PDB file of C-alpha atoms in Angstrom:
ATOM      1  CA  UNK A   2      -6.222 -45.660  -1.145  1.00  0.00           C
ATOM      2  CA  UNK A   3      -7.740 -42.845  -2.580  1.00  0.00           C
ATOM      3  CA  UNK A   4      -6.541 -41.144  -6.186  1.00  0.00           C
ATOM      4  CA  UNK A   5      -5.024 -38.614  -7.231  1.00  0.00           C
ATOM      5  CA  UNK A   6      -5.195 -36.253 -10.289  1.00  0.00           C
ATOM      6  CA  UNK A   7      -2.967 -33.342 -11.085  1.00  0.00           C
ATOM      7  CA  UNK A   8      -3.898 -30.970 -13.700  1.00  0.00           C
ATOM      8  CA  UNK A   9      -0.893 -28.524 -14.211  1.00  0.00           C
ATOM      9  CA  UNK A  10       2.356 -27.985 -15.669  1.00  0.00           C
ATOM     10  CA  UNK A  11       5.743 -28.956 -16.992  1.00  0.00           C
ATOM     11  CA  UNK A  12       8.832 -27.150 -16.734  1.00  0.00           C
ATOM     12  CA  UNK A  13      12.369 -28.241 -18.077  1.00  0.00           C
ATOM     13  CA  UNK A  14      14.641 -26.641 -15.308  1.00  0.00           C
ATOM     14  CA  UNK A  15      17.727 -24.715 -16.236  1.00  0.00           C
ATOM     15  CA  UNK A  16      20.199 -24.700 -13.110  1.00  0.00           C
ATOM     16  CA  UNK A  17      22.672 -22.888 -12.463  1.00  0.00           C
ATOM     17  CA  UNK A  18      24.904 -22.744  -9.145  1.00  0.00           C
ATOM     18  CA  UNK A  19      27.260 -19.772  -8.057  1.00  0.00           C
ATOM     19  CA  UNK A  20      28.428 -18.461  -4.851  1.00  0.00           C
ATOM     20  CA  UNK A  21      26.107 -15.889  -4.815  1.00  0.00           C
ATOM     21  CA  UNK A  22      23.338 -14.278  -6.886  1.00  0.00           C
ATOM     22  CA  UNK A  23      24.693 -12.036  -9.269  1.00  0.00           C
ATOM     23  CA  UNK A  24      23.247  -7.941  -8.836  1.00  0.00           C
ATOM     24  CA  UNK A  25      22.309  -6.128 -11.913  1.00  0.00           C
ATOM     25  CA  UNK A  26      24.173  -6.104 -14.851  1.00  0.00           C
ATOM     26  CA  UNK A  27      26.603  -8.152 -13.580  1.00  0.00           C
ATOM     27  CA  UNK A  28      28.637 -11.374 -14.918  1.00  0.00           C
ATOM     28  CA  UNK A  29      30.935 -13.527 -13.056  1.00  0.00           C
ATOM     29  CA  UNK A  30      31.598 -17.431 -13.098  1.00  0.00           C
ATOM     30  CA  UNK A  31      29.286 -19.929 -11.630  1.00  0.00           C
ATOM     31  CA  UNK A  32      30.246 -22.954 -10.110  1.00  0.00           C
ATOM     32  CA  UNK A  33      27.976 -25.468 -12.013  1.00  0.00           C
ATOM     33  CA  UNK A  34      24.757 -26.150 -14.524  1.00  0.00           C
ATOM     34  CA  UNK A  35      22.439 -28.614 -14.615  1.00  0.00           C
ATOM     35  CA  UNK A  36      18.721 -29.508 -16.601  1.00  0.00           C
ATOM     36  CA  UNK A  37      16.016 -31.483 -14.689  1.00  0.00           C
ATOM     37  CA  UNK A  38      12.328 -32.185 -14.791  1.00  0.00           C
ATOM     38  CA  UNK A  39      10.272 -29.958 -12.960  1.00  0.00           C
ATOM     39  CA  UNK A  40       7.343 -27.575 -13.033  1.00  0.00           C
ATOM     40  CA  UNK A  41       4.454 -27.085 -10.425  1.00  0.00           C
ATOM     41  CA  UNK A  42       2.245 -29.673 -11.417  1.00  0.00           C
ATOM     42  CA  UNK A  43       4.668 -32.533 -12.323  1.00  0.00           C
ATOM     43  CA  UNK A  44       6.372 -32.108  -9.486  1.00  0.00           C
ATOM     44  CA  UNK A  45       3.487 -32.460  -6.962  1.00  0.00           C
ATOM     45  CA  UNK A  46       2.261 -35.246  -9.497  1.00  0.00           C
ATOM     46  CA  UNK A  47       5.957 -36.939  -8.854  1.00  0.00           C
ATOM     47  CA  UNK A  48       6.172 -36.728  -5.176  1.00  0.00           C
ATOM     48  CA  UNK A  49       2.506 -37.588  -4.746  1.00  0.00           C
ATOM     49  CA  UNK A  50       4.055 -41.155  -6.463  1.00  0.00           C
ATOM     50  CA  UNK A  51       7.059 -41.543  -5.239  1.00  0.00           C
ATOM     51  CA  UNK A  52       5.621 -41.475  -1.813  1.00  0.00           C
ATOM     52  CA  UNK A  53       3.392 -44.089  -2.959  1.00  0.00           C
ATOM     53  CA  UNK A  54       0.220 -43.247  -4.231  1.00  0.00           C
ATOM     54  CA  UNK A  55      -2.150 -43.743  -7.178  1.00  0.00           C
ATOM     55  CA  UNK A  56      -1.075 -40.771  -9.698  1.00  0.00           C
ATOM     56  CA  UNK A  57      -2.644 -39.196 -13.118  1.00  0.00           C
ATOM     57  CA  UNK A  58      -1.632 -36.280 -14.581  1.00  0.00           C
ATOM     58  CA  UNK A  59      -2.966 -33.630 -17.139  1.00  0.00           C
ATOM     59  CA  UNK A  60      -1.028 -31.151 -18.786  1.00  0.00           C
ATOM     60  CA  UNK A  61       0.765 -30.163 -21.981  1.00  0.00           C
ATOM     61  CA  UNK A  62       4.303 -30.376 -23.291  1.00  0.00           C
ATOM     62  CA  UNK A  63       5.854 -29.437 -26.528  1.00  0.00           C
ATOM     63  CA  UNK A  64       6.800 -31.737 -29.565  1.00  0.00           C
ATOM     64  CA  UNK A  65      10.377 -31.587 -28.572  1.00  0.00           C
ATOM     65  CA  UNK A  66      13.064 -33.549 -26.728  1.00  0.00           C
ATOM     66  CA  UNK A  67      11.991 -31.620 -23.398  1.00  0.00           C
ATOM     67  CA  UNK A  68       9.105 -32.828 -23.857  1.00  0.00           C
ATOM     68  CA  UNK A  69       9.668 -36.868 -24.337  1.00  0.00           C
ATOM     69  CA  UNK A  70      11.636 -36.037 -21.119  1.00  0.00           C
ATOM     70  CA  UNK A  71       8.988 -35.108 -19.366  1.00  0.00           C
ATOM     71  CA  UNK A  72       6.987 -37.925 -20.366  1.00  0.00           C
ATOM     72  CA  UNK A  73       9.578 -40.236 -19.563  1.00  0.00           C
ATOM     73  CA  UNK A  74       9.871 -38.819 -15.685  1.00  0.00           C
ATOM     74  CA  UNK A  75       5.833 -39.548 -15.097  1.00  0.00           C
ATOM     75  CA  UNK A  76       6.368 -43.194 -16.436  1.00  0.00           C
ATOM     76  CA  UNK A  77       9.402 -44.106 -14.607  1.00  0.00           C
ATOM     77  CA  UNK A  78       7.391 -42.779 -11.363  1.00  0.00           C
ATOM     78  CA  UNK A  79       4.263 -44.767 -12.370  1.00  0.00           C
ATOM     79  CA  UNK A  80       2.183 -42.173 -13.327  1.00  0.00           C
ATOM     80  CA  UNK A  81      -0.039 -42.439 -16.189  1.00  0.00           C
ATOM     81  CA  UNK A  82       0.886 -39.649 -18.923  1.00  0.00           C
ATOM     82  CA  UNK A  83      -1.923 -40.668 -21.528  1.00  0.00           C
ATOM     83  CA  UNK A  84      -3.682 -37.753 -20.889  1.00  0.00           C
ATOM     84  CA  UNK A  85      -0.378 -35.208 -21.367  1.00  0.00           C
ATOM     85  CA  UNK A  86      -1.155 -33.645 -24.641  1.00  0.00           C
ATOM     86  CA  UNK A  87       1.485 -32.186 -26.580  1.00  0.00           C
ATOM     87  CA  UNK A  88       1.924 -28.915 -28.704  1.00  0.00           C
ATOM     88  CA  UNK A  89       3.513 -28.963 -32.647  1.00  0.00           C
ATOM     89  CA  UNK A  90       4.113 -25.217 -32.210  1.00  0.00           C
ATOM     90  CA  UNK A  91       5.098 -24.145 -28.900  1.00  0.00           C
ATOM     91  CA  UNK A  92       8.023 -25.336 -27.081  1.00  0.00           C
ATOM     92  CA  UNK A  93       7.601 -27.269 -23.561  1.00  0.00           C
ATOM     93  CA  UNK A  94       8.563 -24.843 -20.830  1.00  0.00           C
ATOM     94  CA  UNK A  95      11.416 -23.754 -19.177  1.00  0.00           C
ATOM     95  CA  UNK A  96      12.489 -22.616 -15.761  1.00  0.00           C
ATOM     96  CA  UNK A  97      16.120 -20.548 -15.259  1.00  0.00           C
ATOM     97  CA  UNK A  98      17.217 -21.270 -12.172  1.00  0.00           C
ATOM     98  CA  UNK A  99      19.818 -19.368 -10.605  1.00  0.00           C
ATOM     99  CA  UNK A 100      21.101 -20.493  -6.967  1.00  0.00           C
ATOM    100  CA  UNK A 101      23.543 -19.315  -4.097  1.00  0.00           C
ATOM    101  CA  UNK A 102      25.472 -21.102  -1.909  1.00  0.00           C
ATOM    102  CA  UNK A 103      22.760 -20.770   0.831  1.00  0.00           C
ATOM    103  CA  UNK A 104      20.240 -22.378  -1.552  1.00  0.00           C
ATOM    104  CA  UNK A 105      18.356 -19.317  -2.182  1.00  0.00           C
ATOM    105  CA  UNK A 106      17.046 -18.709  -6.081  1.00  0.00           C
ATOM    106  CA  UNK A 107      15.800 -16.932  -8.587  1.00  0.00           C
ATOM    107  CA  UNK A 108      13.516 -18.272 -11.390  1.00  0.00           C
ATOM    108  CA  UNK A 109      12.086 -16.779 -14.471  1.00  0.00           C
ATOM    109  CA  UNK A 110       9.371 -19.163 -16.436  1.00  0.00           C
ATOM    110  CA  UNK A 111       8.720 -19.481 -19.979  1.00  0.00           C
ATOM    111  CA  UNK A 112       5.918 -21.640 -19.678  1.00  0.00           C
ATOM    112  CA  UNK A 113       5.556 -22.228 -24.110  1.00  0.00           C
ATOM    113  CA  UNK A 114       3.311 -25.349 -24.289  1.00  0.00           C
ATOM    114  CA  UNK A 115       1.614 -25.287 -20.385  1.00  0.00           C
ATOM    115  CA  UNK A 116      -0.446 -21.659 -21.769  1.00  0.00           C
ATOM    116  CA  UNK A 117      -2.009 -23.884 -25.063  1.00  0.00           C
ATOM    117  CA  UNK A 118      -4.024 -26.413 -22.272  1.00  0.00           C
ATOM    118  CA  UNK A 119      -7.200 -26.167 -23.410  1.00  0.00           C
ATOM    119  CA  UNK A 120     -10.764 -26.116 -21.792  1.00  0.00           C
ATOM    120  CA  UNK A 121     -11.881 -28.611 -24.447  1.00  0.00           C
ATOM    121  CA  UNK A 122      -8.701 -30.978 -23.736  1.00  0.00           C
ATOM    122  CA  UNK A 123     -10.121 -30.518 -19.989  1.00  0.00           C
ATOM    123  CA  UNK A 124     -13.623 -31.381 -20.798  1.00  0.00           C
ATOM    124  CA  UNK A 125     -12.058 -34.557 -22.766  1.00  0.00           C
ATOM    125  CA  UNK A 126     -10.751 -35.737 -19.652  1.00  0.00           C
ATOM    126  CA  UNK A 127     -14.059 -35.421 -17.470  1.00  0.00           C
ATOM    127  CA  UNK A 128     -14.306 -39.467 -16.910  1.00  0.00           C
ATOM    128  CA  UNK A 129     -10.858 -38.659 -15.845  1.00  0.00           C
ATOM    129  CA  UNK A 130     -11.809 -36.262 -13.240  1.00  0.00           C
ATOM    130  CA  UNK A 131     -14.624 -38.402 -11.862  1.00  0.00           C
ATOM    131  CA  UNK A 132     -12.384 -41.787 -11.490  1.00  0.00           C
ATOM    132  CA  UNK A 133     -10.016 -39.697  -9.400  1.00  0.00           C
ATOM    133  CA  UNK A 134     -10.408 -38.809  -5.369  1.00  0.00           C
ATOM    134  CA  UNK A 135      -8.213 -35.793  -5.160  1.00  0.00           C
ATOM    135  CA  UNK A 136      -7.693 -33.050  -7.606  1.00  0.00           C
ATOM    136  CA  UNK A 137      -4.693 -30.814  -7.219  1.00  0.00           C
ATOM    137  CA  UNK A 138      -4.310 -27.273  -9.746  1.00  0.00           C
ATOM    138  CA  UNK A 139      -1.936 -24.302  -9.770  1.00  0.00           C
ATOM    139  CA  UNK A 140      -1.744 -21.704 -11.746  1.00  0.00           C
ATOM    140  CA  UNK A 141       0.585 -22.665 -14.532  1.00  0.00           C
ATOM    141  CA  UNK A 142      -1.563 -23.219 -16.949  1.00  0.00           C
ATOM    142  CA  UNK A 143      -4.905 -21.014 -18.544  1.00  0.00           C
ATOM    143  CA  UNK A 144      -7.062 -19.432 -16.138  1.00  0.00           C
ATOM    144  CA  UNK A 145      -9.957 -20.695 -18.197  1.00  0.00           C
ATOM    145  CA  UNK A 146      -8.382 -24.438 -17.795  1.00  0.00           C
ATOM    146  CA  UNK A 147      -8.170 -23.916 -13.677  1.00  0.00           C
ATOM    147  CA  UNK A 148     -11.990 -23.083 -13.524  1.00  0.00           C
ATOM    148  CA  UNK A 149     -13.045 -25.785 -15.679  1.00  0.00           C
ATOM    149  CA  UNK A 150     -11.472 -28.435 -14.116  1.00  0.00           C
ATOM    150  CA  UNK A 151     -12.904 -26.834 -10.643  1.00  0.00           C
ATOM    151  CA  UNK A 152     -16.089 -26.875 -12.037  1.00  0.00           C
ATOM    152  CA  UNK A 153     -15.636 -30.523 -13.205  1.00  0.00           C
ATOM    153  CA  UNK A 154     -14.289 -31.610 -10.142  1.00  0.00           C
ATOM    154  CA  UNK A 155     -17.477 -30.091  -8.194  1.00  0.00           C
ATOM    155  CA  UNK A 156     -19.604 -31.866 -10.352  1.00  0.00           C
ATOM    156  CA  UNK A 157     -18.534 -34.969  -9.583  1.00  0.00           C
ATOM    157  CA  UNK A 158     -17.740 -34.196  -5.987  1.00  0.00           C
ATOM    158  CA  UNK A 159     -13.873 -34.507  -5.676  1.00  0.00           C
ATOM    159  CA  UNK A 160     -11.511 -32.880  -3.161  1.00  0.00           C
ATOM    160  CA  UNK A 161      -9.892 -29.765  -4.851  1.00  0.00           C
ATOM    161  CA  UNK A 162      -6.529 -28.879  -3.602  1.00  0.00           C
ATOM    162  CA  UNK A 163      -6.085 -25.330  -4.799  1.00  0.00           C
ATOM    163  CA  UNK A 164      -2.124 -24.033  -4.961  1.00  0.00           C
ATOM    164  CA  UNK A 165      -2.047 -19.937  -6.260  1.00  0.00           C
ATOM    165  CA  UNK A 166       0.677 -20.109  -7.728  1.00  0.00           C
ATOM    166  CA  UNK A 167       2.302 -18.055  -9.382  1.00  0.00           C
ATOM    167  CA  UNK A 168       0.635 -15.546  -7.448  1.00  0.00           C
ATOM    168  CA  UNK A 169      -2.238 -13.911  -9.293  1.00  0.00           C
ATOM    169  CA  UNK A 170      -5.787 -13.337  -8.199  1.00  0.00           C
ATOM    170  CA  UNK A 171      -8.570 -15.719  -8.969  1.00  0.00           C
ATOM    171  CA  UNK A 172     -12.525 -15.472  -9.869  1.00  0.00           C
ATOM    172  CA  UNK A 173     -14.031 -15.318  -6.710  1.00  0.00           C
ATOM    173  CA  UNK A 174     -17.247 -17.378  -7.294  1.00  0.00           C
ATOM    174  CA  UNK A 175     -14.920 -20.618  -7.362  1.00  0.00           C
ATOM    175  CA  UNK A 176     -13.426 -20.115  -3.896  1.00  0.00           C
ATOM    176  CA  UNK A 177     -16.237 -22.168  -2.473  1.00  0.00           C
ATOM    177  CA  UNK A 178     -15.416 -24.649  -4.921  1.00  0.00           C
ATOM    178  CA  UNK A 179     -11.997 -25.262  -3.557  1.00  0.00           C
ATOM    179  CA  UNK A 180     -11.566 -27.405  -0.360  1.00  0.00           C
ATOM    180  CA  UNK A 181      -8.229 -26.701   0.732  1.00  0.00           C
ATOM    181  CA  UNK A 182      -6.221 -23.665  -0.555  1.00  0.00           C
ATOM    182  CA  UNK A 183      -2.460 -23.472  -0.212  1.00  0.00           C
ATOM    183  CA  UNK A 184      -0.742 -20.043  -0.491  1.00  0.00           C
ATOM    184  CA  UNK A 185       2.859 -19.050   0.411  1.00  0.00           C
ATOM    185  CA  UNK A 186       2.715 -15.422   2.304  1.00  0.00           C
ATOM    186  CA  UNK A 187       3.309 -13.413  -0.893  1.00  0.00           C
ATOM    187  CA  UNK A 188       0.074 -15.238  -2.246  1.00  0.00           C
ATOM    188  CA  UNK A 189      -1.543 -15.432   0.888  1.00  0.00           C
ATOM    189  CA  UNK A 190      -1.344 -11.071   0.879  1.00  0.00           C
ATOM    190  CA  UNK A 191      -2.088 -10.960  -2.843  1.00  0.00           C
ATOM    191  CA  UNK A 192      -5.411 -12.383  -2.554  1.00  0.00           C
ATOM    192  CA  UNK A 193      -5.865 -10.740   0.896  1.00  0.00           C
ATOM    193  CA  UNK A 194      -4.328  -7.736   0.895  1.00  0.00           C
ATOM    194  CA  UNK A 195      -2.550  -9.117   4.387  1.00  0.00           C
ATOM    195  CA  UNK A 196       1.253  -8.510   4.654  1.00  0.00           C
ATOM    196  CA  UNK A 197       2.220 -11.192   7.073  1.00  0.00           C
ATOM    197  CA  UNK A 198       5.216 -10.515   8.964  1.00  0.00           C
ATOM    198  CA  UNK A 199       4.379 -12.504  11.917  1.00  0.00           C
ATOM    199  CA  UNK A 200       2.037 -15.663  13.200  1.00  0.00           C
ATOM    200  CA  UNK A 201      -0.765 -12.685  13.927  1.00  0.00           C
ATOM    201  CA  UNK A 202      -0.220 -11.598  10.803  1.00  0.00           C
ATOM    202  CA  UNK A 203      -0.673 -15.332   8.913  1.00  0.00           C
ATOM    203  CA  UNK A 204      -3.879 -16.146  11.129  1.00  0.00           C
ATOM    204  CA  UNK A 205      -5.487 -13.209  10.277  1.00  0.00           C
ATOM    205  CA  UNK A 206      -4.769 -13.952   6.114  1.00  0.00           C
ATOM    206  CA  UNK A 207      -5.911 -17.671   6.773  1.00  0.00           C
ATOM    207  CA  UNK A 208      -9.233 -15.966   8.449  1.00  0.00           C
ATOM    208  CA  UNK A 209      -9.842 -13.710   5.890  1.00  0.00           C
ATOM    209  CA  UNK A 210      -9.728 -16.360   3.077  1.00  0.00           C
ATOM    210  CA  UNK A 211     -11.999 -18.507   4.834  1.00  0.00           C
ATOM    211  CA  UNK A 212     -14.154 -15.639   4.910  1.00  0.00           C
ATOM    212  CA  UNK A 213     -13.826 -15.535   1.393  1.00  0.00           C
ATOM    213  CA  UNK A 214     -15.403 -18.886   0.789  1.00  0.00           C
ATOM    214  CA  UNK A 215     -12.482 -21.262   1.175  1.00  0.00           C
ATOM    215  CA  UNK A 216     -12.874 -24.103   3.489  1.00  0.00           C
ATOM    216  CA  UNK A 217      -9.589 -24.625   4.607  1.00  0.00           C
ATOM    217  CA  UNK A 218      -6.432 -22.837   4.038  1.00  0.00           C
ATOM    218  CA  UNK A 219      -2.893 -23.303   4.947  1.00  0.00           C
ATOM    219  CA  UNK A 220      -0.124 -20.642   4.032  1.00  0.00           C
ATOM    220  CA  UNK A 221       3.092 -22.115   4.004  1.00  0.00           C
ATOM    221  CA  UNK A 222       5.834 -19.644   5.969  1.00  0.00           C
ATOM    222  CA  UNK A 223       9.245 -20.797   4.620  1.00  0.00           C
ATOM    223  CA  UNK A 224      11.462 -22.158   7.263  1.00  0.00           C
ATOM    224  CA  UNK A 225       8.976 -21.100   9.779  1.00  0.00           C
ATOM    225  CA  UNK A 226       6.850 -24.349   8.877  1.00  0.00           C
ATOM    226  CA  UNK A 227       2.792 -23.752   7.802  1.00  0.00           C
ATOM    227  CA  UNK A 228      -0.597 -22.499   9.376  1.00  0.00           C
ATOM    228  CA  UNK A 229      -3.839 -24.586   8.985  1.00  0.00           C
ATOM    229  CA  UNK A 230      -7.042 -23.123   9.670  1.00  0.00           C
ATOM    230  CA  UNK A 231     -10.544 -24.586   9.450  1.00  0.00           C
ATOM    231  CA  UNK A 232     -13.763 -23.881  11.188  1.00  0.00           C
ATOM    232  CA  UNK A 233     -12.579 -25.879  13.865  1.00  0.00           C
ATOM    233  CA  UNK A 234      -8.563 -26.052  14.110  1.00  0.00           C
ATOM    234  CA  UNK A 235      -6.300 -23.466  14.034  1.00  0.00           C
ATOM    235  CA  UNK A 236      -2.509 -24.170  14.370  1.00  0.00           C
ATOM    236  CA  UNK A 237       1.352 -24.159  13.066  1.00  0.00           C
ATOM    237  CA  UNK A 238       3.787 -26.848  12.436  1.00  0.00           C
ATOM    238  CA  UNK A 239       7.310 -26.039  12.753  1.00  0.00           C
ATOM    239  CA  UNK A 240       9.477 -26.706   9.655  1.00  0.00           C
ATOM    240  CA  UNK A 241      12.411 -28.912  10.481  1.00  0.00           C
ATOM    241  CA  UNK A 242      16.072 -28.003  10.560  1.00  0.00           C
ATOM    242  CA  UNK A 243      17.835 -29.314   7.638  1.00  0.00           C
ATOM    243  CA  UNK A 244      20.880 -28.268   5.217  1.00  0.00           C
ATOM    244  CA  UNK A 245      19.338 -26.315   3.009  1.00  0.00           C
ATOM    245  CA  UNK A 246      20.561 -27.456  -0.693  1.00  0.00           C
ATOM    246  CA  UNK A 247      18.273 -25.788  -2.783  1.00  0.00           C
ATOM    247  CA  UNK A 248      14.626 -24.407  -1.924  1.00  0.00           C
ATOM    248  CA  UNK A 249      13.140 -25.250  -5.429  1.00  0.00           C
ATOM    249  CA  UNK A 250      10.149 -27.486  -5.239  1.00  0.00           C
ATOM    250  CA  UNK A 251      10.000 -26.831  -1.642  1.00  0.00           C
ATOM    251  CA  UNK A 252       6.347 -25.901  -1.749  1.00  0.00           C
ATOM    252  CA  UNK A 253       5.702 -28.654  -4.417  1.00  0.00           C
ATOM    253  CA  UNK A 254       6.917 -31.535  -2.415  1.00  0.00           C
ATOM    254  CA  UNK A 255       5.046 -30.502   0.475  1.00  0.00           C
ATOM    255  CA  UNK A 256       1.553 -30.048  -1.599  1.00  0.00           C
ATOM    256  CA  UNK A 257       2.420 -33.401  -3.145  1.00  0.00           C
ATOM    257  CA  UNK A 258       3.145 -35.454   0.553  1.00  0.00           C
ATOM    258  CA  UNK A 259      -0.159 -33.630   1.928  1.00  0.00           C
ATOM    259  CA  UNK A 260      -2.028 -35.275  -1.499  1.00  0.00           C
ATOM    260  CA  UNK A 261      -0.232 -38.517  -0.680  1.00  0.00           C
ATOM    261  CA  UNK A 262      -0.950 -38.731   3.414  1.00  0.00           C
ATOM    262  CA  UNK A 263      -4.756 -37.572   2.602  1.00  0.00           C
ATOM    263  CA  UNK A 264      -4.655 -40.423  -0.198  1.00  0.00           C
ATOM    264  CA  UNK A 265      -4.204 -42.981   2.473  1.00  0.00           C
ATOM    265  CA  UNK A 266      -6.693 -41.637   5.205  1.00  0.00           C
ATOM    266  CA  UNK A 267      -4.422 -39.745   7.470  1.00  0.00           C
ATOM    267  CA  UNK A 268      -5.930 -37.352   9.763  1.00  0.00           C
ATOM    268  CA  UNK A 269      -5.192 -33.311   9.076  1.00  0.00           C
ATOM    269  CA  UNK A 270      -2.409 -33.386  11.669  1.00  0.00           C
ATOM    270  CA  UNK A 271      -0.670 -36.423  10.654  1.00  0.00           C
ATOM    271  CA  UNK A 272      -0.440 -35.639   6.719  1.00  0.00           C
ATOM    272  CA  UNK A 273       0.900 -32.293   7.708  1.00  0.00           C
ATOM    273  CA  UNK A 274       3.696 -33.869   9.737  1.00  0.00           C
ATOM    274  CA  UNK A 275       4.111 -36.134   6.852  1.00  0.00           C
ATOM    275  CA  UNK A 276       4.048 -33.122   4.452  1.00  0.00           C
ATOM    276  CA  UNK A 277       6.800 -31.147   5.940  1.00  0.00           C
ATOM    277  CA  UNK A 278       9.050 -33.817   6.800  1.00  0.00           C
ATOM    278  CA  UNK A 279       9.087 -34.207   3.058  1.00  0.00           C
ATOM    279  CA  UNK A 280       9.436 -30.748   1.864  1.00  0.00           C
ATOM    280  CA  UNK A 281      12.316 -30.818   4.227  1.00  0.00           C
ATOM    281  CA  UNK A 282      14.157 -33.698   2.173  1.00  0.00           C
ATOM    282  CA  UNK A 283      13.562 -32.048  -0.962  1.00  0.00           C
ATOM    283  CA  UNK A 284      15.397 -29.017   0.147  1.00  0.00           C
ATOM    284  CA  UNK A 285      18.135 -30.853   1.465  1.00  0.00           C
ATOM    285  CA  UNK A 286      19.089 -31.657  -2.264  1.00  0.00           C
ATOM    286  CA  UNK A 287      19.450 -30.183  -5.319  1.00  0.00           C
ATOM    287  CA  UNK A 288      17.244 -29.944  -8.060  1.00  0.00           C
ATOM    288  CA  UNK A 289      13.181 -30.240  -8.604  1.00  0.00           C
ATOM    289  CA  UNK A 290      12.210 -33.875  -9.631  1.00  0.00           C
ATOM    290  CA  UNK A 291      15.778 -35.454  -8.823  1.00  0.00           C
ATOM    291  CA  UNK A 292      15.173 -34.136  -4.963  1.00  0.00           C
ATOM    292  CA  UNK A 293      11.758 -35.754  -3.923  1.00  0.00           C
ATOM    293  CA  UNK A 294      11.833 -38.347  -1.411  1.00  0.00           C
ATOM    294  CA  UNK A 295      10.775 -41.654  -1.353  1.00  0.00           C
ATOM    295  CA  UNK A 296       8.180 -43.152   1.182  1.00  0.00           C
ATOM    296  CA  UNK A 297      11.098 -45.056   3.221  1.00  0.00           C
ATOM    297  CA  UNK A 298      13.191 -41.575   2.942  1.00  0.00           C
ATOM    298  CA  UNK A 299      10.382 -39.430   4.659  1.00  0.00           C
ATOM    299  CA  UNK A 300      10.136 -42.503   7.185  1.00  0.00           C
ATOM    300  CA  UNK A 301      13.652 -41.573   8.144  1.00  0.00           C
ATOM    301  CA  UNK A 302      13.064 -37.584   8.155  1.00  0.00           C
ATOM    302  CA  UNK A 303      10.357 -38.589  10.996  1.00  0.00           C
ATOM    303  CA  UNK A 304      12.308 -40.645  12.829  1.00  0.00           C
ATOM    304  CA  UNK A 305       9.708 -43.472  12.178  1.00  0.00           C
ATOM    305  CA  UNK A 306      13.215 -46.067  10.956  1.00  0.00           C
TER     306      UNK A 306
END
């Protein structure tokens, strides 16, 4: 089995459920509130483990009680959190969550402690990077952090898994750096300038950043399923039909199951299928970290027990 590192963030989500999402300036009563682990990184690091595989993580968290939480969550998964450094000044971040009855949200991020990740705490982690297989980065954390650890993790020949998110554009001289890049369509036409409102639309995004130097891409289309394209394959997965709970760490779960099925030697295809059937459990409950599926749970979601 191959390993996996995730270099990323932490984010304490606060959630709260009401019928609808509330228009501006408005108040009315919710229905519920709760706090749970999450943030980009963690959670791909979580459902990369849960699922089964070998799991490290780098990030940073604050000197607080969100923080021991956090650090807590990676331990009870089995995933080692020596190398989560934590802040004395900045608070570990936060995520408010607002959700409808439909399970659509709205988030805003404070990310406090992920923004103090430092390209020297990176480059103390370098034997790190070269023990592990797979290395998975977003873009919750410094700029200057993603492209070290790209650079590190071309150095010693690793498999970068690069997710844009949140959406900003990149330094272009790393894109051939990156093996397999996974925007949703609002990234995907940020860094292409593509609006994709249809399958046309998608495979000509996918082309154009493999003409930028990426060599693979999938864009992830909601509950239309994904798009890979390589030099070679070109296709779409449905996404399956579930009861949509709650669409947070939708995109997360599905990053982390692709990590996991890669991990363990499946072909493209097959850690695709395994990848959306476990993005689809994690939307068919509530919460980040509390919703990711186990191995035996994505089993079921196939059919496979």
């Amino acid at each position: 089995m191959k390993k996996i590192l995730v270099i990323g963030s932490f984010m304490t989500d606060l959630v709260v459920q009401a019928d609808r999402l509330p228009k501006n300036g408005e108040t009315f009563i919710g229905n519920s509130f709760n706090q749970f682990t999450g943030g980009k990184g963690a959670n791909q690091a979580v459902t990369a483990a849960r699922l089964g595989g070998k799991v490290d993580m780098i990030g940073k968290v604050g000197d607080d009680a969100f923080g021991q939480e956090h650090i807590e969550a990676l331990e009870n998964d089995g995933i080692d959190s020596k190398n989560v450094f934590r802040d004395p000044k900045k608070a570990t971040g936060v995520g408010s969550i607002t959700l409808d009855a439909e399970g659509n949200n709205r988030i805003i991020v404070v990310p406090g402690a992920n923004m103090e990740l430092t390209v020297e705490e990176i480059d103390s982690c370098e034997a790190l990077i070269a023990a592990n297989d797979i290395i998975i980065l977003q873009l919750e954390v410094p700029l200057p952090v993603v492209y070290r650890s790209i650079e590190l993790a071309r150095k010693h020949n690793k498999f970068v898994i690069f997710n844009p998110a949140p959406a900003q554009k990149i330094d272009e001289k790393y894109n051939d750096m990156i093996n397999l890049i996974i925007p949703n369509e609002t990234e995907a036409e940020l860094l292409t300038g593509i609006a994709i409102k249809t399958d046309q639309d998608a495979q000509k995004a996918a082309a154009e950043l493999r003409n930028k130097g990426f060599e693979k891409v999938i864009i992830t289309l909601g509950e239309r399923g994904i798009l890979f394209q390589d030099n070679t394959n070109s296709f779409f997965k449905n996404a399956h039909k579930v009861q949509v709970e709650d669409t947070t760490a939708a995109g997360d779960s599905f990053i982390g199951g692709l990590a996991f099925g890669l991990s363990i030697d499946y072909p493209i295809e097959a850690a695709l299928e395994w990848a959306v059937a476990t993005s689809a459990v994690t939307v068919s409950r509530l919460g980040a970290q509390p919703s990711l599926p186990t191995f035996s749970e994505v089993e079921k979601q196939l059919g496979l027990k």
